[in-house]
Tab-separated table of N, CA and C in Angstrom:
chain	number	residue	atom	x	y	z
A	1427	MET	N	49.821	7.001	19.584
A	1427	MET	CA	49.240	5.763	20.056
A	1427	MET	C	47.937	6.026	20.812
A	1428	GLU	N	47.963	7.083	21.627
A	1428	GLU	CA	46.792	7.431	22.413
A	1428	GLU	C	45.627	7.857	21.512
A	1429	VAL	N	45.919	8.534	20.399
A	1429	VAL	CA	44.882	8.979	19.465
A	1429	VAL	C	44.210	7.781	18.792
A	1430	VAL	N	44.995	6.764	18.447
A	1430	VAL	CA	44.457	5.554	17.827
A	1430	VAL	C	43.505	4.840	18.772
A	1431	LYS	N	43.865	4.754	20.057
A	1431	LYS	CA	43.006	4.114	21.051
A	1431	LYS	C	41.691	4.874	21.197
A	1432	MET	N	41.759	6.209	21.194
A	1432	MET	CA	40.552	7.013	21.319
A	1432	MET	C	39.625	6.804	20.122
A	1433	ARG	N	40.198	6.715	18.928
A	1433	ARG	CA	39.390	6.479	17.727
A	1433	ARG	C	38.724	5.110	17.785
A	1434	ASN	N	39.470	4.102	18.261
A	1434	ASN	CA	38.898	2.752	18.385
A	1434	ASN	C	37.761	2.733	19.397
A	1435	ILE	N	37.918	3.460	20.481
A	1435	ILE	CA	36.861	3.515	21.495
A	1435	ILE	C	35.631	4.201	20.916
A	1436	GLU	N	35.825	5.289	20.168
A	1436	GLU	CA	34.710	5.998	19.546
A	1436	GLU	C	33.991	5.098	18.531
A	1437	LYS	N	34.739	4.347	17.741
A	1437	LYS	CA	34.123	3.419	16.781
A	1437	LYS	C	33.328	2.349	17.510
A	1438	PHE	N	33.893	1.849	18.621
A	1438	PHE	CA	33.212	0.823	19.403
A	1438	PHE	C	31.907	1.378	19.973
A	1439	LYS	N	31.936	2.595	20.511
A	1439	LYS	CA	30.733	3.209	21.064
A	1439	LYS	C	29.672	3.398	19.987
A	1440	LYS	N	30.115	3.857	18.820
A	1440	LYS	CA	29.177	4.076	17.721
A	1440	LYS	C	28.546	2.762	17.268
A	1441	THR	N	29.357	1.711	17.138
A	1441	THR	CA	28.849	0.392	16.751
A	1441	THR	C	27.876	-0.145	17.798
A	1442	LEU	N	28.206	0.016	19.064
A	1442	LEU	CA	27.350	-0.446	20.145
A	1442	LEU	C	26.016	0.303	20.135
A	1443	LEU	N	26.059	1.616	19.932
A	1443	LEU	CA	24.847	2.408	19.885
A	1443	LEU	C	23.958	2.003	18.709
A	1444	MET	N	24.551	1.794	17.547
A	1444	MET	CA	23.777	1.369	16.373
A	1444	MET	C	23.159	-0.014	16.601
A	1445	SER	N	23.896	-0.908	17.241
A	1445	SER	CA	23.375	-2.250	17.530
A	1445	SER	C	22.183	-2.176	18.479
A	1446	LEU	N	22.306	-1.362	19.519
A	1446	LEU	CA	21.196	-1.216	20.460
A	1446	LEU	C	19.974	-0.599	19.790
A	1447	LEU	N	20.197	0.381	18.938
A	1447	LEU	CA	19.097	0.992	18.208
A	1447	LEU	C	18.405	-0.023	17.302
A	1448	ALA	N	19.184	-0.848	16.628
A	1448	ALA	CA	18.612	-1.887	15.767
A	1448	ALA	C	17.786	-2.881	16.584
A	1449	ILE	N	18.259	-3.261	17.750
A	1449	ILE	CA	17.532	-4.200	18.612
A	1449	ILE	C	16.209	-3.592	19.055
A	1450	VAL	N	16.220	-2.305	19.434
A	1450	VAL	CA	14.991	-1.647	19.868
A	1450	VAL	C	13.983	-1.581	18.724
A	1451	VAL	N	14.440	-1.222	17.523
A	1451	VAL	CA	13.541	-1.141	16.373
A	1451	VAL	C	12.965	-2.507	16.047
A	1452	LEU	N	13.797	-3.536	16.030
A	1452	LEU	CA	13.309	-4.886	15.734
A	1452	LEU	C	12.350	-5.397	16.797
A	1453	ALA	N	12.580	-5.016	18.044
A	1453	ALA	CA	11.678	-5.443	19.118
A	1453	ALA	C	10.319	-4.764	19.003
A	1454	MET	N	10.283	-3.554	18.429
A	1454	MET	CA	9.026	-2.830	18.311
A	1454	MET	C	8.213	-3.229	17.088
A	1455	LEU	N	8.811	-3.878	16.102
A	1455	LEU	CA	8.090	-4.271	14.890
A	1455	LEU	C	6.842	-5.098	15.167
A	1456	PRO	N	6.895	-6.101	16.043
A	1456	PRO	CA	5.671	-6.877	16.281
A	1456	PRO	C	4.532	-6.059	16.861
A	1457	LEU	N	4.821	-4.924	17.494
A	1457	LEU	CA	3.760	-4.089	18.043
A	1457	LEU	C	2.834	-3.578	16.944
A	1458	ASN	N	3.357	-3.423	15.747
A	1458	ASN	CA	2.568	-2.945	14.613
A	1458	ASN	C	1.558	-3.986	14.144
A	1459	ILE	N	1.844	-5.264	14.382
A	1459	ILE	CA	0.976	-6.325	13.873
A	1459	ILE	C	0.301	-7.140	14.964
A	1460	VAL	N	0.299	-6.631	16.195
A	1460	VAL	CA	-0.289	-7.367	17.306
A	1460	VAL	C	-1.769	-7.606	17.087
A	1461	GLY	N	-2.473	-6.635	16.546
A	1461	GLY	CA	-3.901	-6.822	16.294
A	1461	GLY	C	-4.701	-5.656	16.802
A	1462	GLU	N	-5.989	-5.834	16.747
A	1462	GLU	CA	-6.905	-4.779	17.111
A	1462	GLU	C	-7.264	-4.895	18.583
A	1463	PRO	N	-7.575	-3.778	19.236
A	1463	PRO	CA	-7.966	-3.821	20.637
A	1463	PRO	C	-9.220	-4.663	20.829
A	1464	ASP	N	-9.322	-5.323	22.001
A	1464	ASP	CA	-10.436	-6.228	22.270
A	1464	ASP	C	-11.784	-5.524	22.306
A	1465	GLY	N	-11.854	-4.348	22.872
A	1465	GLY	CA	-13.131	-3.691	23.072
A	1465	GLY	C	-13.754	-3.125	21.810
A	1466	GLU	N	-12.979	-2.884	20.784
A	1466	GLU	CA	-13.476	-2.140	19.628
A	1466	GLU	C	-12.944	-2.763	18.342
A	1467	VAL	N	-13.455	-3.933	17.989
A	1467	VAL	CA	-12.944	-4.641	16.825
A	1467	VAL	C	-13.781	-4.313	15.597
A	1468	SER	N	-13.099	-3.922	14.527
A	1468	SER	CA	-13.766	-3.684	13.254
A	1468	SER	C	-12.928	-4.353	12.180
A	1469	SER	N	-13.441	-5.401	11.586
A	1469	SER	CA	-12.661	-6.082	10.559
A	1469	SER	C	-13.514	-6.275	9.316
A	1470	MET	N	-12.826	-6.439	8.215
A	1470	MET	CA	-13.531	-6.665	6.964
A	1470	MET	C	-14.249	-8.001	7.043
A	1471	SER	N	-15.486	-8.034	6.563
A	1471	SER	CA	-16.268	-9.257	6.654
A	1471	SER	C	-16.969	-9.520	5.331
A	1472	SER	N	-17.587	-10.662	5.265
A	1472	SER	CA	-18.299	-11.075	4.056
A	1472	SER	C	-19.416	-10.109	3.715
A	1473	ASN	N	-19.665	-9.984	2.415
A	1473	ASN	CA	-20.803	-9.234	1.886
A	1473	ASN	C	-20.886	-7.787	2.370
A	1474	SER	N	-19.751	-7.147	2.589
A	1474	SER	CA	-19.760	-5.732	2.939
A	1474	SER	C	-19.151	-4.934	1.791
A	1475	LYS	N	-19.155	-3.622	1.943
A	1475	LYS	CA	-18.575	-2.741	0.932
A	1475	LYS	C	-17.430	-1.953	1.553
A	1476	VAL	N	-16.410	-1.715	0.746
A	1476	VAL	CA	-15.259	-0.936	1.171
A	1476	VAL	C	-15.093	0.208	0.183
A	1477	SER	N	-15.126	1.438	0.697
A	1477	SER	CA	-14.915	2.620	-0.141
A	1477	SER	C	-13.487	3.110	0.071
A	1478	ILE	N	-12.734	3.197	-1.007
A	1478	ILE	CA	-11.321	3.576	-0.939
A	1478	ILE	C	-11.125	4.893	-1.692
A	1479	HIS	N	-10.452	5.831	-1.046
A	1479	HIS	CA	-10.058	7.083	-1.695
A	1479	HIS	C	-8.566	7.269	-1.472
A	1480	VAL	N	-7.803	7.380	-2.569
A	1480	VAL	CA	-6.350	7.546	-2.451
A	1480	VAL	C	-5.851	8.640	-3.377
A	1481	ASN	N	-4.722	9.213	-3.005
A	1481	ASN	CA	-3.985	10.171	-3.821
A	1481	ASN	C	-2.572	9.651	-3.975
A	1482	GLY	N	-1.977	9.929	-5.117
A	1482	GLY	CA	-0.608	9.475	-5.330
A	1482	GLY	C	-0.030	10.030	-6.608
A	1483	VAL	N	0.992	9.342	-7.105
A	1483	VAL	CA	1.650	9.751	-8.343
A	1483	VAL	C	1.873	8.535	-9.228
A	1484	THR	N	1.954	8.795	-10.520
A	1484	THR	CA	2.377	7.788	-11.482
A	1484	THR	C	3.661	8.296	-12.118
A	1485	VAL	N	4.547	7.373	-12.433
A	1485	VAL	CA	5.828	7.739	-13.029
A	1485	VAL	C	6.057	6.851	-14.244
A	1486	ARG	N	6.402	7.497	-15.364
A	1486	ARG	CA	6.710	6.784	-16.598
A	1486	ARG	C	8.048	7.306	-17.110
A	1487	LYS	N	8.900	6.406	-17.551
A	1487	LYS	CA	10.190	6.811	-18.101
A	1487	LYS	C	10.045	7.009	-19.601
A	1488	ILE	N	10.337	8.240	-20.072
A	1488	ILE	CA	10.270	8.582	-21.488
A	1488	ILE	C	11.579	9.270	-21.863
A	1489	ASP	N	12.294	8.668	-22.808
A	1489	ASP	CA	13.559	9.244	-23.283
A	1489	ASP	C	14.504	9.585	-22.124
A	1490	GLU	N	14.717	8.636	-21.240
A	1490	GLU	CA	15.636	8.789	-20.110
A	1490	GLU	C	15.204	9.848	-19.096
A	1491	LYS	N	13.975	10.325	-19.186
A	1491	LYS	CA	13.440	11.273	-18.219
A	1491	LYS	C	12.182	10.674	-17.598
A	1492	ASN	N	11.927	11.012	-16.341
A	1492	ASN	CA	10.736	10.532	-15.660
A	1492	ASN	C	9.600	11.536	-15.816
A	1493	GLU	N	8.469	11.053	-16.323
A	1493	GLU	CA	7.269	11.863	-16.428
A	1493	GLU	C	6.376	11.513	-15.240
A	1494	ARG	N	6.047	12.503	-14.426
A	1494	ARG	CA	5.201	12.301	-13.246
A	1494	ARG	C	3.840	12.930	-13.478
A	1495	MET	N	2.808	12.205	-13.018
A	1495	MET	CA	1.450	12.731	-13.077
A	1495	MET	C	0.743	12.413	-11.770
A	1496	ARG	N	-0.196	13.255	-11.418
A	1496	ARG	CA	-0.984	13.068	-10.211
A	1496	ARG	C	-1.985	11.936	-10.431
A	1497	LEU	N	-2.222	11.153	-9.392
A	1497	LEU	CA	-3.151	10.026	-9.433
A	1497	LEU	C	-4.155	10.158	-8.297
A	1498	THR	N	-5.438	9.991	-8.599
A	1498	THR	CA	-6.466	9.858	-7.574
A	1498	THR	C	-7.346	8.673	-7.957
A	1499	MET	N	-7.767	7.935	-6.964
A	1499	MET	CA	-8.670	6.798	-7.180
A	1499	MET	C	-9.785	6.844	-6.153
A	1500	ASP	N	-10.995	6.703	-6.629
A	1500	ASP	CA	-12.170	6.544	-5.778
A	1500	ASP	C	-12.812	5.232	-6.194
A	1501	LEU	N	-12.662	4.212	-5.350
A	1501	LEU	CA	-13.140	2.873	-5.681
A	1501	LEU	C	-14.089	2.370	-4.606
A	1502	THR	N	-15.089	1.607	-5.010
A	1502	THR	CA	-15.971	0.920	-4.072
A	1502	THR	C	-15.887	-0.567	-4.370
A	1503	LEU	N	-15.431	-1.325	-3.389
A	1503	LEU	CA	-15.285	-2.775	-3.525
A	1503	LEU	C	-16.468	-3.464	-2.869
A	1504	GLU	N	-17.106	-4.355	-3.592
A	1504	GLU	CA	-18.160	-5.189	-3.027
A	1504	GLU	C	-17.533	-6.541	-2.735
A	1505	LEU	N	-17.568	-6.934	-1.469
A	1505	LEU	CA	-16.881	-8.156	-1.044
A	1505	LEU	C	-17.796	-9.362	-1.107
A	1506	GLY	N	-17.192	-10.515	-1.397
A	1506	GLY	CA	-17.917	-11.776	-1.443
A	1506	GLY	C	-17.920	-12.465	-0.091
A	1507	VAL	N	-18.117	-13.771	-0.117
A	1507	VAL	CA	-18.193	-14.581	1.098
A	1507	VAL	C	-16.787	-14.989	1.533
A	1508	LYS	N	-16.509	-14.818	2.821
A	1508	LYS	CA	-15.196	-15.128	3.388
A	1508	LYS	C	-14.900	-16.620	3.260
A	1509	ARG	N	-13.680	-16.928	2.811
A	1509	ARG	CA	-13.197	-18.309	2.716
A	1509	ARG	C	-11.881	-18.393	3.467
A	1510	LYS	N	-11.860	-19.116	4.545
A	1510	LYS	CA	-10.678	-19.259	5.402
A	1510	LYS	C	-10.073	-17.896	5.708
A	1511	ASN	N	-8.917	-17.574	5.137
A	1511	ASN	CA	-8.220	-16.328	5.453
A	1511	ASN	C	-8.257	-15.318	4.320
A	1512	LEU	N	-9.277	-15.413	3.460
A	1512	LEU	CA	-9.379	-14.445	2.381
A	1512	LEU	C	-10.837	-14.143	2.064
A	1513	ILE	N	-11.026	-12.990	1.480
A	1513	ILE	CA	-12.356	-12.578	1.016
A	1513	ILE	C	-12.213	-12.180	-0.446
A	1514	PRO	N	-12.947	-12.828	-1.351
A	1514	PRO	CA	-12.867	-12.412	-2.758
A	1514	PRO	C	-13.590	-11.077	-2.963
A	1515	VAL	N	-13.119	-10.326	-3.920
A	1515	VAL	CA	-13.775	-9.077	-4.296
A	1515	VAL	C	-14.733	-9.407	-5.442
A	1516	LYS	N	-16.048	-9.224	-5.199
A	1516	LYS	CA	-17.051	-9.547	-6.223
A	1516	LYS	C	-17.054	-8.537	-7.350
A	1517	SER	N	-17.007	-7.262	-7.000
A	1517	SER	CA	-17.029	-6.229	-8.036
A	1517	SER	C	-16.381	-4.951	-7.514
A	1518	VAL	N	-15.969	-4.118	-8.465
A	1518	VAL	CA	-15.369	-2.819	-8.143
A	1518	VAL	C	-15.993	-1.785	-9.068
A	1519	THR	N	-16.419	-0.674	-8.499
A	1519	THR	CA	-16.879	0.464	-9.288
A	1519	THR	C	-16.048	1.670	-8.872
A	1520	GLY	N	-15.970	2.641	-9.753
A	1520	GLY	CA	-15.267	3.852	-9.386
A	1520	GLY	C	-14.504	4.457	-10.539
A	1521	THR	N	-13.718	5.478	-10.196
A	1521	THR	CA	-12.953	6.191	-11.207
A	1521	THR	C	-11.489	6.311	-10.792
A	1522	ILE	N	-10.660	6.401	-11.808
A	1522	ILE	CA	-9.231	6.608	-11.632
A	1522	ILE	C	-8.871	7.829	-12.466
A	1523	LYS	N	-8.232	8.794	-11.832
A	1523	LYS	CA	-7.844	10.007	-12.552
A	1523	LYS	C	-6.320	10.090	-12.563
A	1524	ILE	N	-5.762	10.192	-13.776
A	1524	ILE	CA	-4.318	10.297	-13.964
A	1524	ILE	C	-4.070	11.587	-14.735
A	1525	GLY	N	-3.416	12.524	-14.082
A	1525	GLY	CA	-3.243	13.833	-14.698
A	1525	GLY	C	-4.602	14.460	-14.914
A	1526	GLU	N	-4.917	14.798	-16.145
A	1526	GLU	CA	-6.220	15.395	-16.491
A	1526	GLU	C	-7.216	14.360	-17.029
A	1527	ASN	N	-6.767	13.117	-17.217
A	1527	ASN	CA	-7.626	12.069	-17.783
A	1527	ASN	C	-8.312	11.273	-16.689
A	1528	SER	N	-9.588	10.979	-16.901
A	1528	SER	CA	-10.372	10.212	-15.947
A	1528	SER	C	-10.857	8.931	-16.623
A	1529	TYR	N	-10.788	7.811	-15.881
A	1529	TYR	CA	-11.161	6.504	-16.413
A	1529	TYR	C	-12.145	5.836	-15.460
A	1530	SER	N	-13.117	5.107	-16.021
A	1530	SER	CA	-14.086	4.348	-15.231
A	1530	SER	C	-13.680	2.882	-15.200
A	1531	VAL	N	-13.840	2.257	-14.047
A	1531	VAL	CA	-13.515	0.840	-13.903
A	1531	VAL	C	-14.597	0.020	-14.573
A	1532	ASP	N	-14.199	-0.861	-15.519
A	1532	ASP	CA	-15.127	-1.741	-16.223
A	1532	ASP	C	-15.158	-3.136	-15.619
A	1533	LYS	N	-13.976	-3.651	-15.333
A	1533	LYS	CA	-13.852	-5.032	-14.891
A	1533	LYS	C	-12.811	-5.088	-13.782
A	1534	ALA	N	-13.031	-5.994	-12.833
A	1534	ALA	CA	-12.096	-6.104	-11.714
A	1534	ALA	C	-12.021	-7.534	-11.208
A	1535	GLU	N	-10.851	-7.895	-10.779
A	1535	GLU	CA	-10.616	-9.163	-10.089
A	1535	GLU	C	-9.802	-8.815	-8.858
A	1536	GLY	N	-10.089	-9.486	-7.750
A	1536	GLY	CA	-9.312	-9.173	-6.561
A	1536	GLY	C	-9.615	-10.074	-5.400
A	1537	VAL	N	-8.787	-9.907	-4.371
A	1537	VAL	CA	-8.915	-10.693	-3.157
A	1537	VAL	C	-8.325	-9.890	-2.000
A	1538	ILE	N	-8.896	-10.099	-0.811
A	1538	ILE	CA	-8.353	-9.510	0.407
A	1538	ILE	C	-7.734	-10.639	1.209
A	1539	LEU	N	-6.442	-10.522	1.493
A	1539	LEU	CA	-5.721	-11.499	2.308
A	1539	LEU	C	-5.749	-11.006	3.754
A	1540	LEU	N	-6.608	-11.604	4.575
A	1540	LEU	CA	-6.864	-11.099	5.914
A	1540	LEU	C	-5.653	-11.178	6.835
A	1541	GLU	N	-4.898	-12.255	6.786
A	1541	GLU	CA	-3.753	-12.396	7.686
A	1541	GLU	C	-2.636	-11.413	7.370
A	1542	ARG	N	-2.565	-10.975	6.136
A	1542	ARG	CA	-1.504	-10.047	5.726
A	1542	ARG	C	-1.974	-8.601	5.646
A	1543	ASN	N	-3.283	-8.355	5.837
A	1543	ASN	CA	-3.857	-7.015	5.700
A	1543	ASN	C	-3.527	-6.411	4.341
A	1544	VAL	N	-3.776	-7.191	3.284
A	1544	VAL	CA	-3.434	-6.779	1.920
A	1544	VAL	C	-4.633	-6.987	1.006
A	1545	ILE	N	-4.826	-6.016	0.104
A	1545	ILE	CA	-5.822	-6.133	-0.954
A	1545	ILE	C	-5.062	-6.208	-2.275
A	1546	LEU	N	-5.331	-7.242	-3.060
A	1546	LEU	CA	-4.737	-7.384	-4.384
A	1546	LEU	C	-5.839	-7.177	-5.412
A	1547	LEU	N	-5.630	-6.240	-6.338
A	1547	LEU	CA	-6.640	-5.926	-7.341
A	1547	LEU	C	-6.024	-5.846	-8.725
A	1548	ARG	N	-6.785	-6.278	-9.721
A	1548	ARG	CA	-6.449	-6.065	-11.130
A	1548	ARG	C	-7.679	-5.422	-11.759
A	1549	LEU	N	-7.502	-4.205	-12.242
A	1549	LEU	CA	-8.608	-3.425	-12.788
A	1549	LEU	C	-8.420	-3.188	-14.271
A	1550	SER	N	-9.527	-3.203	-15.004
A	1550	SER	CA	-9.538	-2.798	-16.413
A	1550	SER	C	-10.454	-1.588	-16.519
A	1551	CYS	N	-10.013	-0.591	-17.279
A	1551	CYS	CA	-10.774	0.650	-17.399
A	1551	CYS	C	-11.047	0.973	-18.860
A	1552	ASP	N	-12.190	1.601	-19.078
A	1552	ASP	CA	-12.579	2.109	-20.391
A	1552	ASP	C	-12.330	1.116	-21.514
A	1553	GLY	N	-12.988	-0.003	-21.439
A	1553	GLY	CA	-12.890	-1.001	-22.503
A	1553	GLY	C	-11.513	-1.636	-22.612
A	1554	ARG	N	-10.840	-1.815	-21.494
A	1554	ARG	CA	-9.529	-2.474	-21.407
A	1554	ARG	C	-8.390	-1.678	-22.036
A	1555	SER	N	-8.576	-0.388	-22.272
A	1555	SER	CA	-7.465	0.402	-22.791
A	1555	SER	C	-6.428	0.646	-21.698
A	1556	ILE	N	-6.851	0.479	-20.451
A	1556	ILE	CA	-5.943	0.637	-19.311
A	1556	ILE	C	-6.151	-0.529	-18.355
A	1557	THR	N	-5.068	-1.136	-17.916
A	1557	THR	CA	-5.131	-2.132	-16.857
A	1557	THR	C	-4.236	-1.670	-15.720
A	1558	LEU	N	-4.662	-1.966	-14.515
A	1558	LEU	CA	-3.958	-1.519	-13.327
A	1558	LEU	C	-3.913	-2.663	-12.331
A	1559	ALA	N	-2.712	-3.043	-11.927
A	1559	ALA	CA	-2.524	-4.062	-10.895
A	1559	ALA	C	-2.085	-3.350	-9.620
A	1560	LEU	N	-2.835	-3.566	-8.529
A	1560	LEU	CA	-2.579	-2.847	-7.284
A	1560	LEU	C	-2.265	-3.797	-6.138
A	1561	HIS	N	-1.365	-3.371	-5.279
A	1561	HIS	CA	-1.046	-4.045	-4.020
A	1561	HIS	C	-1.295	-3.015	-2.930
A	1562	ILE	N	-2.371	-3.198	-2.157
A	1562	ILE	CA	-2.789	-2.206	-1.165
A	1562	ILE	C	-2.643	-2.808	0.231
A	1563	LYS	N	-1.880	-2.158	1.076
A	1563	LYS	CA	-1.714	-2.562	2.476
A	1563	LYS	C	-2.644	-1.687	3.307
A	1564	TYR	N	-3.433	-2.278	4.222
A	1564	TYR	CA	-4.340	-1.477	5.024
A	1564	TYR	C	-4.042	-1.644	6.509
A	1565	PHE	N	-4.345	-0.580	7.270
A	1565	PHE	CA	-4.097	-0.531	8.703
A	1565	PHE	C	-5.349	-0.022	9.387
A	1566	TRP	N	-5.828	-0.728	10.390
A	1566	TRP	CA	-7.047	-0.359	11.096
A	1566	TRP	C	-6.804	0.884	11.933
A	1567	MET	N	-7.684	1.882	11.801
A	1567	MET	CA	-7.535	3.142	12.534
A	1567	MET	C	-8.581	3.291	13.642
A	1568	GLY	N	-9.585	2.447	13.643
A	1568	GLY	CA	-10.653	2.549	14.640
A	1568	GLY	C	-11.999	2.643	13.943
A	1569	GLY	N	-13.013	2.041	14.531
A	1569	GLY	CA	-14.333	2.040	13.902
A	1569	GLY	C	-14.264	1.344	12.558
A	1570	GLY	N	-14.817	1.958	11.528
A	1570	GLY	CA	-14.776	1.381	10.186
A	1570	GLY	C	-13.749	2.050	9.296
A	1571	LEU	N	-12.773	2.765	9.886
A	1571	LEU	CA	-11.790	3.517	9.113
A	1571	LEU	C	-10.452	2.778	9.058
A	1572	TYR	N	-9.899	2.742	7.855
A	1572	TYR	CA	-8.587	2.147	7.628
A	1572	TYR	C	-7.706	3.143	6.895
A	1573	ALA	N	-6.425	3.135	7.193
A	1573	ALA	CA	-5.451	3.872	6.392
A	1573	ALA	C	-4.906	2.882	5.373
A	1574	VAL	N	-4.695	3.343	4.156
A	1574	VAL	CA	-4.180	2.460	3.106
A	1574	VAL	C	-2.972	3.112	2.439
A	1575	ARG	N	-2.096	2.260	1.971
A	1575	ARG	CA	-0.994	2.715	1.129
A	1575	ARG	C	-0.671	1.572	0.185
A	1576	GLY	N	-0.147	1.920	-0.969
A	1576	GLY	CA	0.105	0.856	-1.908
A	1576	GLY	C	0.913	1.275	-3.110
A	1577	THR	N	1.131	0.283	-3.953
A	1577	THR	CA	1.869	0.462	-5.194
A	1577	THR	C	1.120	-0.265	-6.295
A	1578	GLY	N	1.480	0.039	-7.519
A	1578	GLY	CA	0.847	-0.638	-8.630
A	1578	GLY	C	1.583	-0.402	-9.924
A	1579	ALA	N	1.131	-1.132	-10.927
A	1579	ALA	CA	1.654	-0.976	-12.285
A	1579	ALA	C	0.474	-0.727	-13.197
A	1580	LEU	N	0.568	0.323	-13.983
A	1580	LEU	CA	-0.497	0.707	-14.881
A	1580	LEU	C	0.005	0.562	-16.308
A	1581	ASN	N	-0.762	-0.144	-17.135
A	1581	ASN	CA	-0.419	-0.317	-18.545
A	1581	ASN	C	-1.480	0.350	-19.397
A	1582	ASP	N	-1.043	1.187	-20.328
A	1582	ASP	CA	-1.950	1.801	-21.292
A	1582	ASP	C	-1.302	1.766	-22.664
A	1583	GLU	N	-1.936	2.409	-23.643
A	1583	GLU	CA	-1.411	2.368	-25.005
A	1583	GLU	C	-0.028	2.997	-25.128
A	1584	ALA	N	0.349	3.867	-24.216
A	1584	ALA	CA	1.657	4.529	-24.271
A	1584	ALA	C	2.747	3.760	-23.532
A	1585	GLY	N	2.389	2.690	-22.836
A	1585	GLY	CA	3.391	1.904	-22.119
A	1585	GLY	C	3.019	1.681	-20.666
A	1586	ARG	N	4.037	1.502	-19.853
A	1586	ARG	CA	3.851	1.154	-18.450
A	1586	ARG	C	4.197	2.315	-17.535
A	1587	MET	N	3.389	2.478	-16.471
A	1587	MET	CA	3.630	3.474	-15.434
A	1587	MET	C	3.650	2.765	-14.088
A	1588	LEU	N	4.499	3.234	-13.206
A	1588	LEU	CA	4.495	2.752	-11.832
A	1588	LEU	C	3.719	3.740	-10.983
A	1589	THR	N	2.979	3.237	-10.005
A	1589	THR	CA	2.167	4.101	-9.156
A	1589	THR	C	2.532	3.881	-7.693
A	1590	ILE	N	2.373	4.933	-6.919
A	1590	ILE	CA	2.504	4.855	-5.467
A	1590	ILE	C	1.442	5.785	-4.891
A	1591	PHE	N	0.767	5.348	-3.829
A	1591	PHE	CA	-0.369	6.111	-3.322
A	1591	PHE	C	-0.614	5.823	-1.859
A	1592	ARG	N	-1.437	6.698	-1.252
A	1592	ARG	CA	-1.928	6.468	0.115
A	1592	ARG	C	-3.255	7.180	0.280
A	1593	GLY	N	-4.025	6.733	1.263
A	1593	GLY	CA	-5.338	7.316	1.466
A	1593	GLY	C	-6.100	6.625	2.583
A	1594	THR	N	-7.417	6.553	2.415
A	1594	THR	CA	-8.275	5.958	3.442
A	1594	THR	C	-9.251	4.972	2.816
A	1595	ALA	N	-9.737	4.093	3.659
A	1595	ALA	CA	-10.787	3.143	3.267
A	1595	ALA	C	-11.813	3.108	4.388
A	1596	ARG	N	-13.079	3.005	4.009
A	1596	ARG	CA	-14.178	2.929	4.993
A	1596	ARG	C	-15.033	1.703	4.705
A	1597	LEU	N	-15.399	1.038	5.779
A	1597	LEU	CA	-16.301	-0.123	5.692
A	1597	LEU	C	-17.738	0.316	5.819
A	1598	SER	N	-18.600	-0.333	5.049
A	1598	SER	CA	-20.035	-0.065	5.206
A	1598	SER	C	-20.800	-1.366	5.053
């Protein structure tokens, strides 16, 4: 009987500790999105350029096996005029390297959602043989530097690949 009581007390302590840990983590979440410090504000604005460099991987399922390839992207986004809480992306130039193959961006559509700190892009490369849809989350690091991470879906003649990446972005 005494052993059962001890086990119940241990379970109660463990549950209480996990609950307190969850409360602390949830209380700290808003600290991540509070905003930028007052003295040193750098935000994306109309008619500026954003240079993005990321590294990551692409994964394609072939015959029940995952094929992984290295991904690098060097993109320059030219931003349009700010409208309420978004900035349209006027144009994108740059290259995307997947494994040993390199592709140039031909056409791009996109928008920056300022309240969510998200860049949404749809890119076409090398005469539309490759399309890439990206969801990029950015975090202000100070000055004109941002950390970025994101995911995407890449479609080419061989099928669909999923991408995951992280890197940096600079405002100019």
